[in-house]
PDB file of N, CA and C in Angstrom:
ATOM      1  N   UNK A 200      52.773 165.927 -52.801  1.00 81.00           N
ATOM      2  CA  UNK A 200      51.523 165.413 -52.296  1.00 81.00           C
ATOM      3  C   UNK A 200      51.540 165.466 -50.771  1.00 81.00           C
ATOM      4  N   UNK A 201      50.303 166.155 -50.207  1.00 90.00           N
ATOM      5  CA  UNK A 201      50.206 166.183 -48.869  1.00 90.00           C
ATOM      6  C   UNK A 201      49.319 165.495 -48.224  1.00 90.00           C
ATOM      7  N   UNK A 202      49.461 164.290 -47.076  1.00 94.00           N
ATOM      8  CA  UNK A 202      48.790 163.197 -46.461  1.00 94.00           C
ATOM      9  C   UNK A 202      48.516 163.535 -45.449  1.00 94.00           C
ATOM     10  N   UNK A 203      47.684 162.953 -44.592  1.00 95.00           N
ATOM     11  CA  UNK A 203      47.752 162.376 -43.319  1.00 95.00           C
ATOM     12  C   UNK A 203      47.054 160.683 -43.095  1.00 95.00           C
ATOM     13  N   UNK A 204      47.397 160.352 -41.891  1.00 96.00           N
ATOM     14  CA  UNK A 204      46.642 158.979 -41.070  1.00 96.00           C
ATOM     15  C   UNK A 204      46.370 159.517 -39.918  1.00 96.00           C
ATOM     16  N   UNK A 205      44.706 160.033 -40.056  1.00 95.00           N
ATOM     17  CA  UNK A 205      43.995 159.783 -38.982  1.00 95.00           C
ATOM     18  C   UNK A 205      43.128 158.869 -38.138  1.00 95.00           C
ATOM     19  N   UNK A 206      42.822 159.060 -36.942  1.00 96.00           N
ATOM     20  CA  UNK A 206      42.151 158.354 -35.856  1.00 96.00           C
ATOM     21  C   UNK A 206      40.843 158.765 -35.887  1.00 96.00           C
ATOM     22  N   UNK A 207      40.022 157.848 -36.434  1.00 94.00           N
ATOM     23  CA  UNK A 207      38.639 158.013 -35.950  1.00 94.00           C
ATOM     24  C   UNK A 207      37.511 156.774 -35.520  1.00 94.00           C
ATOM     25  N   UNK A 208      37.062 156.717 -34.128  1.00 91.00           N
ATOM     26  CA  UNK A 208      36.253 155.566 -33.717  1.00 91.00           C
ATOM     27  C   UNK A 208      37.338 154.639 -33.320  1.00 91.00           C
ATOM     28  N   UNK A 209      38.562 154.505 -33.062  1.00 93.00           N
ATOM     29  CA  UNK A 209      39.712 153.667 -33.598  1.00 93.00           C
ATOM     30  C   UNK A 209      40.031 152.758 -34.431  1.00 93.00           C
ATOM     31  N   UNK A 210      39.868 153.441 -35.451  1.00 95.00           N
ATOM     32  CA  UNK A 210      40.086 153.498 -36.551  1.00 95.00           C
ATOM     33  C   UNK A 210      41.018 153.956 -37.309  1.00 95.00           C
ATOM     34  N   UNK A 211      41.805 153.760 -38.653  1.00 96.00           N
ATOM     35  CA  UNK A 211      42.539 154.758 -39.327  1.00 96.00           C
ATOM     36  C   UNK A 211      42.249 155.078 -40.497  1.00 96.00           C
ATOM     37  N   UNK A 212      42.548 156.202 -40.749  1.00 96.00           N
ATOM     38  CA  UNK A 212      42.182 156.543 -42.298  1.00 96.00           C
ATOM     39  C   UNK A 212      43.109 157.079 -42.954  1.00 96.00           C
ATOM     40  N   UNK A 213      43.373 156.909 -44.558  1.00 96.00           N
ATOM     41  CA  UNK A 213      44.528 157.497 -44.841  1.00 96.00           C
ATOM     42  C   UNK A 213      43.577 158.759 -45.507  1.00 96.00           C
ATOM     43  N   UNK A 214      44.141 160.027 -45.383  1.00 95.00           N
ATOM     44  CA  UNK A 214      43.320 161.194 -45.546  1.00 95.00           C
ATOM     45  C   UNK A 214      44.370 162.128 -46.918  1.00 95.00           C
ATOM     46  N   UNK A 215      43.824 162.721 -47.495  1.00 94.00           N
ATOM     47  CA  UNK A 215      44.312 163.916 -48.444  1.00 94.00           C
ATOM     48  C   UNK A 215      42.808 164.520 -48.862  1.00 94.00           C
ATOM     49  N   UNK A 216      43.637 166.478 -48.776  1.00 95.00           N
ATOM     50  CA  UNK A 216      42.760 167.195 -49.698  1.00 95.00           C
ATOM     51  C   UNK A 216      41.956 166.558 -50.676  1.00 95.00           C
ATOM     52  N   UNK A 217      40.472 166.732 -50.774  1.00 95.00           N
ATOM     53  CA  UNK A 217      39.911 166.391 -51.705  1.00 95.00           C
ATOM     54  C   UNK A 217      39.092 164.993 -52.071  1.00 95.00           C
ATOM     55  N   UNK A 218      39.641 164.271 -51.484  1.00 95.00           N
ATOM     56  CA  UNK A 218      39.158 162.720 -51.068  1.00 95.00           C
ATOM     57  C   UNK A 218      37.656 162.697 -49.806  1.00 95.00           C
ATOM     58  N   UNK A 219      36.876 161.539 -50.221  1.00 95.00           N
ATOM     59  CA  UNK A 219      36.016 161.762 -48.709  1.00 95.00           C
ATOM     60  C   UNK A 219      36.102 160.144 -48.361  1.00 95.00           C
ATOM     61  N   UNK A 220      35.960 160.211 -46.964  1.00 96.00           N
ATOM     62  CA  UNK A 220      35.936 159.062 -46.483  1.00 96.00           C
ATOM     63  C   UNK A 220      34.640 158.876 -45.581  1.00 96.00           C
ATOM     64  N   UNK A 221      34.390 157.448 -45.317  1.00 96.00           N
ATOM     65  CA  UNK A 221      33.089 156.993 -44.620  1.00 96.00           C
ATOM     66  C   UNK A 221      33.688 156.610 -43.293  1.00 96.00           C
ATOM     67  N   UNK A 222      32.963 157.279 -42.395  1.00 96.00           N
ATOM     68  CA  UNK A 222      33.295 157.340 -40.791  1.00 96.00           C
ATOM     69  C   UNK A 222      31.907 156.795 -40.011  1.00 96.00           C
ATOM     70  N   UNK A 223      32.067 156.515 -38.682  1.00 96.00           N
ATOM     71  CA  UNK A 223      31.118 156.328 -38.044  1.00 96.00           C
ATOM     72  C   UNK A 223      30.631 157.490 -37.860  1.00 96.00           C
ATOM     73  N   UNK A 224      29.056 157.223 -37.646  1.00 96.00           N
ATOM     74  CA  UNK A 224      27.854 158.630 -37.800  1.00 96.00           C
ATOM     75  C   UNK A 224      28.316 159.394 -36.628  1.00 96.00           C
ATOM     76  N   UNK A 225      28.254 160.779 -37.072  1.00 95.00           N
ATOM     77  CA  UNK A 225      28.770 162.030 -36.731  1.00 95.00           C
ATOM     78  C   UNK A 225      27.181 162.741 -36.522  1.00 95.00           C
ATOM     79  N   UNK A 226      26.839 163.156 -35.257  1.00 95.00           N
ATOM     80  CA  UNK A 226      25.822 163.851 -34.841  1.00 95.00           C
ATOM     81  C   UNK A 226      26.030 165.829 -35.705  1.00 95.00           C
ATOM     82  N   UNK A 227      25.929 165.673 -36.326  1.00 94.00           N
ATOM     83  CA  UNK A 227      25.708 167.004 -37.431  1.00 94.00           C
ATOM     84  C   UNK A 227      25.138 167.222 -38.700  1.00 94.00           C
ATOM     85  N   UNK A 228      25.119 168.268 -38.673  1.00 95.00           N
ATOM     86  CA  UNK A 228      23.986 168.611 -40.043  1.00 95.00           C
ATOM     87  C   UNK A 228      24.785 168.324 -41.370  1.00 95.00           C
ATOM     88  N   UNK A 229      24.754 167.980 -42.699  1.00 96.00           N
ATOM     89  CA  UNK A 229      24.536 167.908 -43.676  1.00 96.00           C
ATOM     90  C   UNK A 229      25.181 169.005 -44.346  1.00 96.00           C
ATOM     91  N   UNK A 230      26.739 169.536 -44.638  1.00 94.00           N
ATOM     92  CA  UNK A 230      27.280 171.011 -44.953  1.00 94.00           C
ATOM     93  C   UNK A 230      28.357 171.587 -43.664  1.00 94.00           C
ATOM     94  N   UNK A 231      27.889 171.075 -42.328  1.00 96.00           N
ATOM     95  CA  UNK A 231      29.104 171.349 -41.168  1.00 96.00           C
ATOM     96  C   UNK A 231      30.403 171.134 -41.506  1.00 96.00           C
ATOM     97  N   UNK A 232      30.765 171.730 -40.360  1.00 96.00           N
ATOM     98  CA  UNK A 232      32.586 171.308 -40.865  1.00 96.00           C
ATOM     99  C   UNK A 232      32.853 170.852 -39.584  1.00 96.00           C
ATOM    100  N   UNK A 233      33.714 169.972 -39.942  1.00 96.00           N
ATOM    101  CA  UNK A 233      34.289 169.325 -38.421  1.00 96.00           C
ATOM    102  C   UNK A 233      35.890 168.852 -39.082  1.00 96.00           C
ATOM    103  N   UNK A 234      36.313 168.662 -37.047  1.00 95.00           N
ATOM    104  CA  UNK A 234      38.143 169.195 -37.414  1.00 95.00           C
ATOM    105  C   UNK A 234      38.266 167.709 -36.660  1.00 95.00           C
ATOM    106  N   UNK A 235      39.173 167.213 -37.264  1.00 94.00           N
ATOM    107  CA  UNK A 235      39.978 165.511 -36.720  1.00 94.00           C
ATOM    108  C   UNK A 235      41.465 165.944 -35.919  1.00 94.00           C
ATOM    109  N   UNK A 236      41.369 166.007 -34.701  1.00 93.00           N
ATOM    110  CA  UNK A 236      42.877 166.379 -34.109  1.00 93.00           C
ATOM    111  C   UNK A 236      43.426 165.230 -33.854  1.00 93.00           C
ATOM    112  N   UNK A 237      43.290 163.929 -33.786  1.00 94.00           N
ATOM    113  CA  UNK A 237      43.553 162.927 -33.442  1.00 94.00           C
ATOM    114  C   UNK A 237      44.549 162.448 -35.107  1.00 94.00           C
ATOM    115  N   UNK A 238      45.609 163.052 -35.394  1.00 95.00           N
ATOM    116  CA  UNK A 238      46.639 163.146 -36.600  1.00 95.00           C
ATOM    117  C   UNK A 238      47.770 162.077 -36.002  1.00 95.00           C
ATOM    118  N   UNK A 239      48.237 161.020 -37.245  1.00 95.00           N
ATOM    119  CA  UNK A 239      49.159 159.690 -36.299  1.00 95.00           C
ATOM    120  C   UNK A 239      50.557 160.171 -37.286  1.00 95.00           C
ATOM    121  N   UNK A 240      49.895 160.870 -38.581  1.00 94.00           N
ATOM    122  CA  UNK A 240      51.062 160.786 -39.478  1.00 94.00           C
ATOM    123  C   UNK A 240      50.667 162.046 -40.431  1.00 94.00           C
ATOM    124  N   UNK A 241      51.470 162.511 -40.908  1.00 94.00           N
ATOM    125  CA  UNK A 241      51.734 163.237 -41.942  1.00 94.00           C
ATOM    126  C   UNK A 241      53.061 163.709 -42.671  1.00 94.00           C
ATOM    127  N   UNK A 242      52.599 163.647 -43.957  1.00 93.00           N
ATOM    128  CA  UNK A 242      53.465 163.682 -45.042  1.00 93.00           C
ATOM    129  C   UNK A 242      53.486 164.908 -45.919  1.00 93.00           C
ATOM    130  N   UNK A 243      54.386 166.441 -45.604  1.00 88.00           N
ATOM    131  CA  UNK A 243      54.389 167.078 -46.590  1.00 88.00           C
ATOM    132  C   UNK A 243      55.484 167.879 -47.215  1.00 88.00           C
ATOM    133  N   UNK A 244      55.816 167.943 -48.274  1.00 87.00           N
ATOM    134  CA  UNK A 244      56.836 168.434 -48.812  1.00 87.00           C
ATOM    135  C   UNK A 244      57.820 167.417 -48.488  1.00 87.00           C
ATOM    136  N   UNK A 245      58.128 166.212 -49.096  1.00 89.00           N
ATOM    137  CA  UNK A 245      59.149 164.911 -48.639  1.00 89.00           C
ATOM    138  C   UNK A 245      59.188 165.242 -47.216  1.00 89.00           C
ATOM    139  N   UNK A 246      58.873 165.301 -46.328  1.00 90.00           N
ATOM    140  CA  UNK A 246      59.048 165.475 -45.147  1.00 90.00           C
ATOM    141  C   UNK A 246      58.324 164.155 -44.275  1.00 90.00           C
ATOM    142  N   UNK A 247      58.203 163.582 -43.459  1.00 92.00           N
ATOM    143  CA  UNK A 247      56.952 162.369 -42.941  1.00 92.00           C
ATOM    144  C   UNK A 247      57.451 163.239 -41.373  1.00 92.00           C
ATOM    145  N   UNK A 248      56.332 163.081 -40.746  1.00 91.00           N
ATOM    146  CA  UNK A 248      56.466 163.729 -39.439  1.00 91.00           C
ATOM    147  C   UNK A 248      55.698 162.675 -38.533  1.00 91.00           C
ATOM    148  N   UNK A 249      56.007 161.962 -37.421  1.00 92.00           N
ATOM    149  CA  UNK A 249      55.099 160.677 -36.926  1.00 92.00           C
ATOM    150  C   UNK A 249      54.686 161.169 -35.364  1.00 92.00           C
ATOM    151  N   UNK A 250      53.640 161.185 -34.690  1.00 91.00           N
ATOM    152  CA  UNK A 250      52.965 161.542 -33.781  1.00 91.00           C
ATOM    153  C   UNK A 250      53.344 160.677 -32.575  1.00 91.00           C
ATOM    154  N   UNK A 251      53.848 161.188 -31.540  1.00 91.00           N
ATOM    155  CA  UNK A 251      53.772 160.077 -30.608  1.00 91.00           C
ATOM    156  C   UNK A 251      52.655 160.032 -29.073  1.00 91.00           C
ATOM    157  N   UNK A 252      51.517 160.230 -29.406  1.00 91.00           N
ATOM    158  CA  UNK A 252      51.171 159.323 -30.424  1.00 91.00           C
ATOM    159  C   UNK A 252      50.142 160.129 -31.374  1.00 91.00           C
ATOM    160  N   UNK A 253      50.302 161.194 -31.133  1.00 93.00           N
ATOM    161  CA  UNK A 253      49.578 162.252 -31.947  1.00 93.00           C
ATOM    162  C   UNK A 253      50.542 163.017 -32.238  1.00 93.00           C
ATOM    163  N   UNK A 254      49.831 163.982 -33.274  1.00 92.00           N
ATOM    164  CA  UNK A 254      50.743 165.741 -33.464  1.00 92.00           C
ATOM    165  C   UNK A 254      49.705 166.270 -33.102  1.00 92.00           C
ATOM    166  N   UNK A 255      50.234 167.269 -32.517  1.00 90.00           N
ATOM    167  CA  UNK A 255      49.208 168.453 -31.736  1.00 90.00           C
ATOM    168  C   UNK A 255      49.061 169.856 -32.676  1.00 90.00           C
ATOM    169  N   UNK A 256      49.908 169.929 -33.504  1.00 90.00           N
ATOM    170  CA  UNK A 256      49.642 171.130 -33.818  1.00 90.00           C
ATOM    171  C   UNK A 256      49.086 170.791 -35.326  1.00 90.00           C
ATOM    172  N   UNK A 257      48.151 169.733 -35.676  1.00 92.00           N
ATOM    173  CA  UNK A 257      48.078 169.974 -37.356  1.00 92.00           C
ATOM    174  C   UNK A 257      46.374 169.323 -37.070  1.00 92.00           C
ATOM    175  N   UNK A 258      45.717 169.732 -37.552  1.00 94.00           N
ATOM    176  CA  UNK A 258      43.694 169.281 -37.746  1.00 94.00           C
ATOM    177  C   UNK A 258      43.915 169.064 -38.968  1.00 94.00           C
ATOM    178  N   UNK A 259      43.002 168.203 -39.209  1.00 95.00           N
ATOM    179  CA  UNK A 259      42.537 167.637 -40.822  1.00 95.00           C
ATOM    180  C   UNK A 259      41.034 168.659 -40.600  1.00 95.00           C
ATOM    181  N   UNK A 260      40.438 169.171 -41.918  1.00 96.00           N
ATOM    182  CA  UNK A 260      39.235 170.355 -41.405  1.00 96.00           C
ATOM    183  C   UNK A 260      38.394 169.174 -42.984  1.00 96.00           C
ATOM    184  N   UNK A 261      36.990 168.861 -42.499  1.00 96.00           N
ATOM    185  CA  UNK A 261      36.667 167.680 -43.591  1.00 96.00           C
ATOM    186  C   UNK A 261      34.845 168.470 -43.451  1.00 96.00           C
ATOM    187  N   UNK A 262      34.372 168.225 -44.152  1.00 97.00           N
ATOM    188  CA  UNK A 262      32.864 168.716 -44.297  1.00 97.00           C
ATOM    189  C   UNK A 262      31.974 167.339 -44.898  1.00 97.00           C
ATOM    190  N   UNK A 263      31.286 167.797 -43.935  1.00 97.00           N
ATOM    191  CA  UNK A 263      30.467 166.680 -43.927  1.00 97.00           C
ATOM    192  C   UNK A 263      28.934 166.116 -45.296  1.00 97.00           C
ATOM    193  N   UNK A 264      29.483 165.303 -46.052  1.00 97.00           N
ATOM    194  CA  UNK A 264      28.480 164.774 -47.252  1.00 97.00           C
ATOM    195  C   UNK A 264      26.836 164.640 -47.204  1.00 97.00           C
ATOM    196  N   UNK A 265      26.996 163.676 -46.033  1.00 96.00           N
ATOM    197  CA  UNK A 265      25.771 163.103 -46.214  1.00 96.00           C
ATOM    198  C   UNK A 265      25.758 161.539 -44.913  1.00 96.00           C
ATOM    199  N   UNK A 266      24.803 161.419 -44.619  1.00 97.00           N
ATOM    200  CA  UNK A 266      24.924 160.074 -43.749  1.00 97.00           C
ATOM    201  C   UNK A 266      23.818 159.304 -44.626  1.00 97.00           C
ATOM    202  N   UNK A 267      24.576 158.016 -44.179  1.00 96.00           N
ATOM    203  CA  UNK A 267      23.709 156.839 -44.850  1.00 96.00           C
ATOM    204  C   UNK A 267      23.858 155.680 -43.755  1.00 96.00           C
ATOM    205  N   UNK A 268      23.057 154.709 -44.623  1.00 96.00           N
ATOM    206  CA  UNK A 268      23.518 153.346 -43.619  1.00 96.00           C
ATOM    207  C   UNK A 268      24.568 152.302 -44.769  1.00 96.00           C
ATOM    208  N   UNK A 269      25.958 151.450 -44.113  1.00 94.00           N
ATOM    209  CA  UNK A 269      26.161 151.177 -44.397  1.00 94.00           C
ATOM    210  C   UNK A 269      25.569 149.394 -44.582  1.00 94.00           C
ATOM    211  N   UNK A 270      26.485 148.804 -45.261  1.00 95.00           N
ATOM    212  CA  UNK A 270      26.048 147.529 -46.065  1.00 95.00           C
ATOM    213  C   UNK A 270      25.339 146.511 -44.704  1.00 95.00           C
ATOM    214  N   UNK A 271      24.871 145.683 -44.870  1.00 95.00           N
ATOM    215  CA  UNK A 271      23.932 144.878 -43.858  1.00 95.00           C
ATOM    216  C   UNK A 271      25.246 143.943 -43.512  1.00 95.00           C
ATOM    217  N   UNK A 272      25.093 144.116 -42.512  1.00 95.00           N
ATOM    218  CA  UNK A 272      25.804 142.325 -41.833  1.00 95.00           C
ATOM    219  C   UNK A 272      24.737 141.093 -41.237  1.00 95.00           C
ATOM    220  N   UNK A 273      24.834 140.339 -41.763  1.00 96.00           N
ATOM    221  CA  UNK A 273      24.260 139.257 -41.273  1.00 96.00           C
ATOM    222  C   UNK A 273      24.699 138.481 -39.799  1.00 96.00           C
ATOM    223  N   UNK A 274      23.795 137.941 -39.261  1.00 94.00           N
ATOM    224  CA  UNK A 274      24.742 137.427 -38.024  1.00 94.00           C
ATOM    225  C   UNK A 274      23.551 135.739 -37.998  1.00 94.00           C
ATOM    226  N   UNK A 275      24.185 134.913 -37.785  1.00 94.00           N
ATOM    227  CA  UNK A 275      23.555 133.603 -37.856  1.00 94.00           C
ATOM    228  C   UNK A 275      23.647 132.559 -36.733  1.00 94.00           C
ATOM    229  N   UNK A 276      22.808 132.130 -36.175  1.00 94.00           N
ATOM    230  CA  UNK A 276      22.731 131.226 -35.053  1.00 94.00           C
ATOM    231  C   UNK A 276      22.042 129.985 -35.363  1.00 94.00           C
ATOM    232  N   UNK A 277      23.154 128.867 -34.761  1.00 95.00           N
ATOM    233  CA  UNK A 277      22.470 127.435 -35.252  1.00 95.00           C
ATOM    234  C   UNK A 277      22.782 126.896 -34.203  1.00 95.00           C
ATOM    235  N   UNK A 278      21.453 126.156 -33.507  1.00 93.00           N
ATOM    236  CA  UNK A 278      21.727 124.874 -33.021  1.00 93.00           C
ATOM    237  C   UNK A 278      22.002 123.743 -33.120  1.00 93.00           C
ATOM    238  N   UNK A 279      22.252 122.919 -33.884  1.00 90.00           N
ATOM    239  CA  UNK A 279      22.452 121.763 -34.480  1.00 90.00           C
ATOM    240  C   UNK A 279      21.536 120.501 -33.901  1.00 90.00           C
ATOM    241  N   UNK A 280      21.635 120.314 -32.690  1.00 91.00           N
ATOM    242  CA  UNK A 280      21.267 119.252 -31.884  1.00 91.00           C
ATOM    243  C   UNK A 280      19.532 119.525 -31.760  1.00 91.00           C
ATOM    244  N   UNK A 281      19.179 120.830 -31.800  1.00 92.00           N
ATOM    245  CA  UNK A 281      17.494 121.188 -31.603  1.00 92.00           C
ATOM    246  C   UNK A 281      17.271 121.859 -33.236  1.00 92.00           C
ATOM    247  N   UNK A 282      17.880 121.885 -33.772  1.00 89.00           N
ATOM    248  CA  UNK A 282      17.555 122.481 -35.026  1.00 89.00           C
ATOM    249  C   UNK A 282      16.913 123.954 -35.563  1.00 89.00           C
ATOM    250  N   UNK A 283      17.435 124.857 -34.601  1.00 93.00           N
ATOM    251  CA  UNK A 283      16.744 125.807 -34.109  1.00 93.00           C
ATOM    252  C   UNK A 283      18.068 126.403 -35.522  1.00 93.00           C
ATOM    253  N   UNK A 284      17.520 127.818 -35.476  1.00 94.00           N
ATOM    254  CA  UNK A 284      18.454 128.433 -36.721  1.00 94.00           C
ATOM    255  C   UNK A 284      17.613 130.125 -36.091  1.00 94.00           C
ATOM    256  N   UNK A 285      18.952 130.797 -36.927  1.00 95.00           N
ATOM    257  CA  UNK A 285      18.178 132.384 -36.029  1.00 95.00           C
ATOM    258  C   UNK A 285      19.215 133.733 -36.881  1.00 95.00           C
ATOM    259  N   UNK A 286      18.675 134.143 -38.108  1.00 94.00           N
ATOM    260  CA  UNK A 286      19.183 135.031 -38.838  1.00 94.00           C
ATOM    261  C   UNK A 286      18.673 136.259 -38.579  1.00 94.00           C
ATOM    262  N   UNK A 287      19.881 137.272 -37.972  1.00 95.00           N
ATOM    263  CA  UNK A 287      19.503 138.621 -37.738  1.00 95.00           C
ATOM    264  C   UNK A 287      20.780 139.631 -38.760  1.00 95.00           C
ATOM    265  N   UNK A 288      19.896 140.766 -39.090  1.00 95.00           N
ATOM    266  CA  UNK A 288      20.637 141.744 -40.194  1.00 95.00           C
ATOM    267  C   UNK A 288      20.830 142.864 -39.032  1.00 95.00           C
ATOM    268  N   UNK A 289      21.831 143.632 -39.217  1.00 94.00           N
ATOM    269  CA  UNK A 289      21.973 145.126 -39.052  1.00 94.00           C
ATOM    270  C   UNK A 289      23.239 146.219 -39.843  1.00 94.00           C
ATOM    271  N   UNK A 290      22.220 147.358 -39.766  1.00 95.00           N
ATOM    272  CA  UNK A 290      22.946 148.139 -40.688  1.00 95.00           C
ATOM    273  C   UNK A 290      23.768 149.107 -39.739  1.00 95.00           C
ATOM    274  N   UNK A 291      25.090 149.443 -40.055  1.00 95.00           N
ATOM    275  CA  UNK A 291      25.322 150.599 -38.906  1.00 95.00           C
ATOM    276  C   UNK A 291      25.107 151.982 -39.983  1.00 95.00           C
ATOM    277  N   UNK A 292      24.977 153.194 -39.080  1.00 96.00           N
ATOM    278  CA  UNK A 292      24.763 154.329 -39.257  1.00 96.00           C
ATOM    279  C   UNK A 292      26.509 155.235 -39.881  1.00 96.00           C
ATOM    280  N   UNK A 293      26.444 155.574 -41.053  1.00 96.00           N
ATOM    281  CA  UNK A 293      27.825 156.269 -41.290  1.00 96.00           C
ATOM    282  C   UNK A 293      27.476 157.270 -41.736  1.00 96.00           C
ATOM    283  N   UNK A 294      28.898 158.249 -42.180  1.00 97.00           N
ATOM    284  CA  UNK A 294      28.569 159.970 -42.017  1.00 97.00           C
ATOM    285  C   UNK A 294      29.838 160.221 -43.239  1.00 97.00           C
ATOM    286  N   UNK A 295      29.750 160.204 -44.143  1.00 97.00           N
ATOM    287  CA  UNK A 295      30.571 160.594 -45.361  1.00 97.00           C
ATOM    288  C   UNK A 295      31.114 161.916 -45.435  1.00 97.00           C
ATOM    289  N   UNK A 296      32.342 162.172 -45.253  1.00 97.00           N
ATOM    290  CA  UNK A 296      32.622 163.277 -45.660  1.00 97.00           C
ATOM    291  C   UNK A 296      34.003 163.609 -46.278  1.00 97.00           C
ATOM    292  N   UNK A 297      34.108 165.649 -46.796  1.00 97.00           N
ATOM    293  CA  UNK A 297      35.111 165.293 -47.565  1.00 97.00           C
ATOM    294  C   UNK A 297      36.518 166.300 -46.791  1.00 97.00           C
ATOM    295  N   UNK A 298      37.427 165.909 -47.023  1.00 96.00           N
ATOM    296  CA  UNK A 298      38.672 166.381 -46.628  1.00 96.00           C
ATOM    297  C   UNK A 298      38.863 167.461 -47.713  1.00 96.00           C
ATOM    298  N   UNK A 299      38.820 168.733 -46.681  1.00 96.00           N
ATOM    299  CA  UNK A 299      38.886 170.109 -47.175  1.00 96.00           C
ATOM    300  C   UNK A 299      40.478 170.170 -47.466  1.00 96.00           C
ATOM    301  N   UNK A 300      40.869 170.367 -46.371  1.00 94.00           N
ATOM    302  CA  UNK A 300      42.560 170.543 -46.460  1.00 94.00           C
ATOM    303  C   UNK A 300      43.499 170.219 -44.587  1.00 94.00           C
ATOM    304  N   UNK A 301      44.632 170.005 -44.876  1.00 93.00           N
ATOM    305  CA  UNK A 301      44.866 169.572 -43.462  1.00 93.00           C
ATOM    306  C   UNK A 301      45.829 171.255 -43.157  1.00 93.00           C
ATOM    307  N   UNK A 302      45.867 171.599 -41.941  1.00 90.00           N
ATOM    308  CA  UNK A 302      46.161 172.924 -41.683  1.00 90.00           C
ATOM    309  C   UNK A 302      46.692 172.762 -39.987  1.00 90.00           C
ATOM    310  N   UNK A 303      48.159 174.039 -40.448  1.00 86.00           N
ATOM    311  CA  UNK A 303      48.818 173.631 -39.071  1.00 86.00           C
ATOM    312  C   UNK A 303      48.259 174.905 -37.996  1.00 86.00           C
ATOM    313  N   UNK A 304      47.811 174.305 -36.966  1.00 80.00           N
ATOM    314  CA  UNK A 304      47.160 175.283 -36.295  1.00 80.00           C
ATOM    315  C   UNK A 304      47.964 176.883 -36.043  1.00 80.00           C
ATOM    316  N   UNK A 305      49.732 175.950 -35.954  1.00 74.00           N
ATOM    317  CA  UNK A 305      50.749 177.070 -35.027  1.00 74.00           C
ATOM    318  C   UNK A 305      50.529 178.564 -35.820  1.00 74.00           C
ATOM    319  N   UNK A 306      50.387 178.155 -37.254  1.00 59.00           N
ATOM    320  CA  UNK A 306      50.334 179.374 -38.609  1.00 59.00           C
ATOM    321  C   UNK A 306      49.035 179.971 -38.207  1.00 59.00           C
ATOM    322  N   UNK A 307      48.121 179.480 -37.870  1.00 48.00           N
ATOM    323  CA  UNK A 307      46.893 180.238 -37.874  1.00 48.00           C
ATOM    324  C   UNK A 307      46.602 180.915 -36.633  1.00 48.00           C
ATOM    325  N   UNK A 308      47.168 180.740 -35.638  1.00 39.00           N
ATOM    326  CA  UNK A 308      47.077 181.599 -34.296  1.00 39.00           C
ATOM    327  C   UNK A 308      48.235 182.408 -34.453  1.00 39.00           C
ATOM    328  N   UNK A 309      49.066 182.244 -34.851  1.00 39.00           N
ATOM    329  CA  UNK A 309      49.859 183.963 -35.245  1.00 39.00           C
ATOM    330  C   UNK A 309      49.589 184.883 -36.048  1.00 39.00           C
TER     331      UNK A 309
END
């Protein structure tokens, strides 16, 4: 089984072929491909290889699902003493996508 833990938004994600994960919204179309160089860890062939604080030579290559909005957060304000009260929602904007395969760059420029 081949892994990685990537960096995104600072954030981490644990990533493999085939899996999709929900990221903060990604300015692209719907079918793009986009590459994550920001790699903290990877795992292949019993091997674990750890970034300090990246690896430079390996992209995660992930295509992009679909954007949605994620779940509402509520946020709530009370005064107690004036009795004032003040409920606001917001949704943030996310960008779903799926992990094609992770690929070491050094192999592909030779």
């Amino acid at each position: 089984m081949t892994y990685a833990i990537i960096e995104n938004s600072g954030r981490q994600f644990f990533t493999e072929p085939g899996r999709f994960i929900d990221i903060n919204h990604v300015k692209a179309e719907v079918g793009d491909i986009i590459y994550f160089n920001r790699v903290l860890l990877l795992k292949s062939n019993n091997v674990i290889e750890i970034g300090y604080p990246f690896i430079n030579k390996i992209k995660v290559k992930a295509k992009i699902l679909k954007h949605f909005k994620d779940k509402k957060i509520r946020v709530y304000k009370m005064n107690p003493k004036k009795g004032t009260r003040k409920t606001k929602g917001y949704r943030s904007l996310c960008t779903r996508v799926l992990i094609e395969s992770i690929e070491n760059t050094e192999n592909i420029l030779k």
